[in-house]
Amino acid sequence: MYEIRVEADFAAAHFLRDYHGKCENLHGHNYKVYAHVRGSNLDEGGMLLDFTQIKKTLRNVCELLDHKNLNDFDYFDQNPSAERIATFIAGKILESIPELKDKNGTHLHAIDVFETDTSRARYILD
């Protein structure tokens, strides 16, 4: 089994409803995102997936979120937690690269969303 990982980042604001603490107030993060792709077979060039393809896609998805108030996105239903952000990013990647849906082949394995260097949420797709 092989795994590759690419990363991108974005800055955004959000607040959490149904939360009692400082995060219920509007605040921001410099998010770091990792996309993990796994598979058993390499292509004729000896690659699982071209880094350029997944990196460009991840950056494009992060651009959608960059310098926005995440609470303005209907998708997050007013609670843009790191977990929901990871799920959103995974969905957008799969829309752009549908061949990564194949659980038996090369596939999107996980998305990590870091709010800080020490706080991460991971969405695992398999």
PDB file of N, CA, C and O in Angstrom, residues 1-2 37-42 48 99-109 126:
ATOM      1  N   MET A   1       0.855  -1.175   0.000  1.00  0.00           N
ATOM      2  CA  MET A   1       0.000   0.000   0.000  1.00  0.00           C
ATOM      3  C   MET A   1       0.900   1.237   0.000  1.00  0.00           C
ATOM      4  O   MET A   1       1.856   1.313   0.766  1.00  0.00           O
ATOM      5  N   TYR A   2       0.554   2.188  -0.835  1.00  0.00           N
ATOM      6  CA  TYR A   2       1.266   3.460  -0.909  1.00  0.00           C
ATOM      7  C   TYR A   2       0.348   4.565  -0.418  1.00  0.00           C
ATOM      8  O   TYR A   2      -0.880   4.455  -0.494  1.00  0.00           O
ATOM      9  N   VAL A  37      -3.899  10.348  -0.033  1.00  0.00           N
ATOM     10  CA  VAL A  37      -4.380   9.450  -1.085  1.00  0.00           C
ATOM     11  C   VAL A  37      -3.645   8.124  -0.916  1.00  0.00           C
ATOM     12  O   VAL A  37      -2.429   8.102  -0.728  1.00  0.00           O
ATOM     13  N   ARG A  38      -4.396   7.015  -0.983  1.00  0.00           N
ATOM     14  CA  ARG A  38      -3.821   5.681  -0.831  1.00  0.00           C
ATOM     15  C   ARG A  38      -4.152   4.804  -2.021  1.00  0.00           C
ATOM     16  O   ARG A  38      -5.157   4.999  -2.693  1.00  0.00           O
ATOM     17  N   GLY A  39      -3.320   3.812  -2.220  1.00  0.00           N
ATOM     18  CA  GLY A  39      -3.573   2.825  -3.260  1.00  0.00           C
ATOM     19  C   GLY A  39      -2.449   1.815  -3.323  1.00  0.00           C
ATOM     20  O   GLY A  39      -1.377   2.016  -2.753  1.00  0.00           O
ATOM     21  N   SER A  40      -2.706   0.736  -4.031  1.00  0.00           N
ATOM     22  CA  SER A  40      -1.727  -0.347  -4.139  1.00  0.00           C
ATOM     23  C   SER A  40      -0.975  -0.359  -5.451  1.00  0.00           C
ATOM     24  O   SER A  40       0.073  -0.987  -5.551  1.00  0.00           O
ATOM     25  N   ASN A  41      -1.505   0.309  -6.457  1.00  0.00           N
ATOM     26  CA  ASN A  41      -0.920   0.218  -7.793  1.00  0.00           C
ATOM     27  C   ASN A  41      -0.347   1.550  -8.248  1.00  0.00           C
ATOM     28  O   ASN A  41      -0.997   2.593  -8.120  1.00  0.00           O
ATOM     29  N   LEU A  42       0.848   1.477  -8.788  1.00  0.00           N
ATOM     30  CA  LEU A  42       1.499   2.654  -9.345  1.00  0.00           C
ATOM     31  C   LEU A  42       1.245   2.707 -10.846  1.00  0.00           C
ATOM     32  O   LEU A  42       1.083   1.672 -11.496  1.00  0.00           O
ATOM     33  N   LEU A  48       1.664   6.898  -7.667  1.00  0.00           N
ATOM     34  CA  LEU A  48       0.306   6.585  -7.234  1.00  0.00           C
ATOM     35  C   LEU A  48      -0.669   7.565  -7.885  1.00  0.00           C
ATOM     36  O   LEU A  48      -1.687   7.183  -8.448  1.00  0.00           O
ATOM     37  N   GLU A  99     -12.342   9.832  -9.858  1.00  0.00           N
ATOM     38  CA  GLU A  99     -11.681   8.519  -9.832  1.00  0.00           C
ATOM     39  C   GLU A  99     -11.110   8.193  -8.457  1.00  0.00           C
ATOM     40  O   GLU A  99     -10.804   7.034  -8.167  1.00  0.00           O
ATOM     41  N   LEU A 100     -11.002   9.174  -7.573  1.00  0.00           N
ATOM     42  CA  LEU A 100     -10.505   8.921  -6.211  1.00  0.00           C
ATOM     43  C   LEU A 100     -11.577   8.327  -5.299  1.00  0.00           C
ATOM     44  O   LEU A 100     -11.332   8.093  -4.125  1.00  0.00           O
ATOM     45  N   LYS A 101     -12.763   8.073  -5.838  1.00  0.00           N
ATOM     46  CA  LYS A 101     -13.843   7.438  -5.060  1.00  0.00           C
ATOM     47  C   LYS A 101     -13.694   5.923  -4.999  1.00  0.00           C
ATOM     48  O   LYS A 101     -14.349   5.270  -4.211  1.00  0.00           O
ATOM     49  N   ASP A 102     -12.862   5.348  -5.860  1.00  0.00           N
ATOM     50  CA  ASP A 102     -12.715   3.893  -5.967  1.00  0.00           C
ATOM     51  C   ASP A 102     -11.969   3.345  -4.753  1.00  0.00           C
ATOM     52  O   ASP A 102     -10.753   3.419  -4.674  1.00  0.00           O
ATOM     53  N   LYS A 103     -12.692   2.786  -3.813  1.00  0.00           N
ATOM     54  CA  LYS A 103     -12.093   2.285  -2.577  1.00  0.00           C
ATOM     55  C   LYS A 103     -11.131   1.122  -2.822  1.00  0.00           C
ATOM     56  O   LYS A 103     -10.288   0.816  -2.005  1.00  0.00           O
ATOM     57  N   ASN A 104     -11.270   0.432  -3.961  1.00  0.00           N
ATOM     58  CA  ASN A 104     -10.395  -0.697  -4.268  1.00  0.00           C
ATOM     59  C   ASN A 104      -9.166  -0.296  -5.067  1.00  0.00           C
ATOM     60  O   ASN A 104      -8.276  -1.107  -5.278  1.00  0.00           O
ATOM     61  N   GLY A 105      -9.137   0.935  -5.529  1.00  0.00           N
ATOM     62  CA  GLY A 105      -7.995   1.424  -6.292  1.00  0.00           C
ATOM     63  C   GLY A 105      -7.358   2.593  -5.568  1.00  0.00           C
ATOM     64  O   GLY A 105      -7.401   2.697  -4.342  1.00  0.00           O
ATOM     65  N   THR A 106      -6.769   3.471  -6.324  1.00  0.00           N
ATOM     66  CA  THR A 106      -6.221   4.691  -5.736  1.00  0.00           C
ATOM     67  C   THR A 106      -7.399   5.543  -5.281  1.00  0.00           C
ATOM     68  O   THR A 106      -8.317   5.810  -6.049  1.00  0.00           O
ATOM     69  N   HIS A 107      -7.393   5.962  -4.018  1.00  0.00           N
ATOM     70  CA  HIS A 107      -8.557   6.645  -3.463  1.00  0.00           C
ATOM     71  C   HIS A 107      -8.158   7.692  -2.428  1.00  0.00           C
ATOM     72  O   HIS A 107      -7.091   7.603  -1.815  1.00  0.00           O
ATOM     73  N   LEU A 108      -9.043   8.659  -2.245  1.00  0.00           N
ATOM     74  CA  LEU A 108      -8.871   9.645  -1.186  1.00  0.00           C
ATOM     75  C   LEU A 108      -9.101   8.932   0.137  1.00  0.00           C
ATOM     76  O   LEU A 108     -10.172   8.372   0.368  1.00  0.00           O
ATOM     77  N   HIS A 109      -8.090   8.922   0.980  1.00  0.00           N
ATOM     78  CA  HIS A 109      -8.168   8.195   2.243  1.00  0.00           C
ATOM     79  C   HIS A 109      -8.623   9.079   3.395  1.00  0.00           C
ATOM     80  O   HIS A 109      -9.492   8.692   4.187  1.00  0.00           O
ATOM     81  N   ASP A 126     -12.242   5.781   4.289  1.00  0.00           N
ATOM     82  CA  ASP A 126     -12.315   4.319   4.152  1.00  0.00           C
ATOM     83  C   ASP A 126     -11.997   3.622   5.445  1.00  0.00           C
ATOM     84  O   ASP A 126     -11.633   4.204   6.399  1.00  0.00           O
TER      85      ASP A 126
END
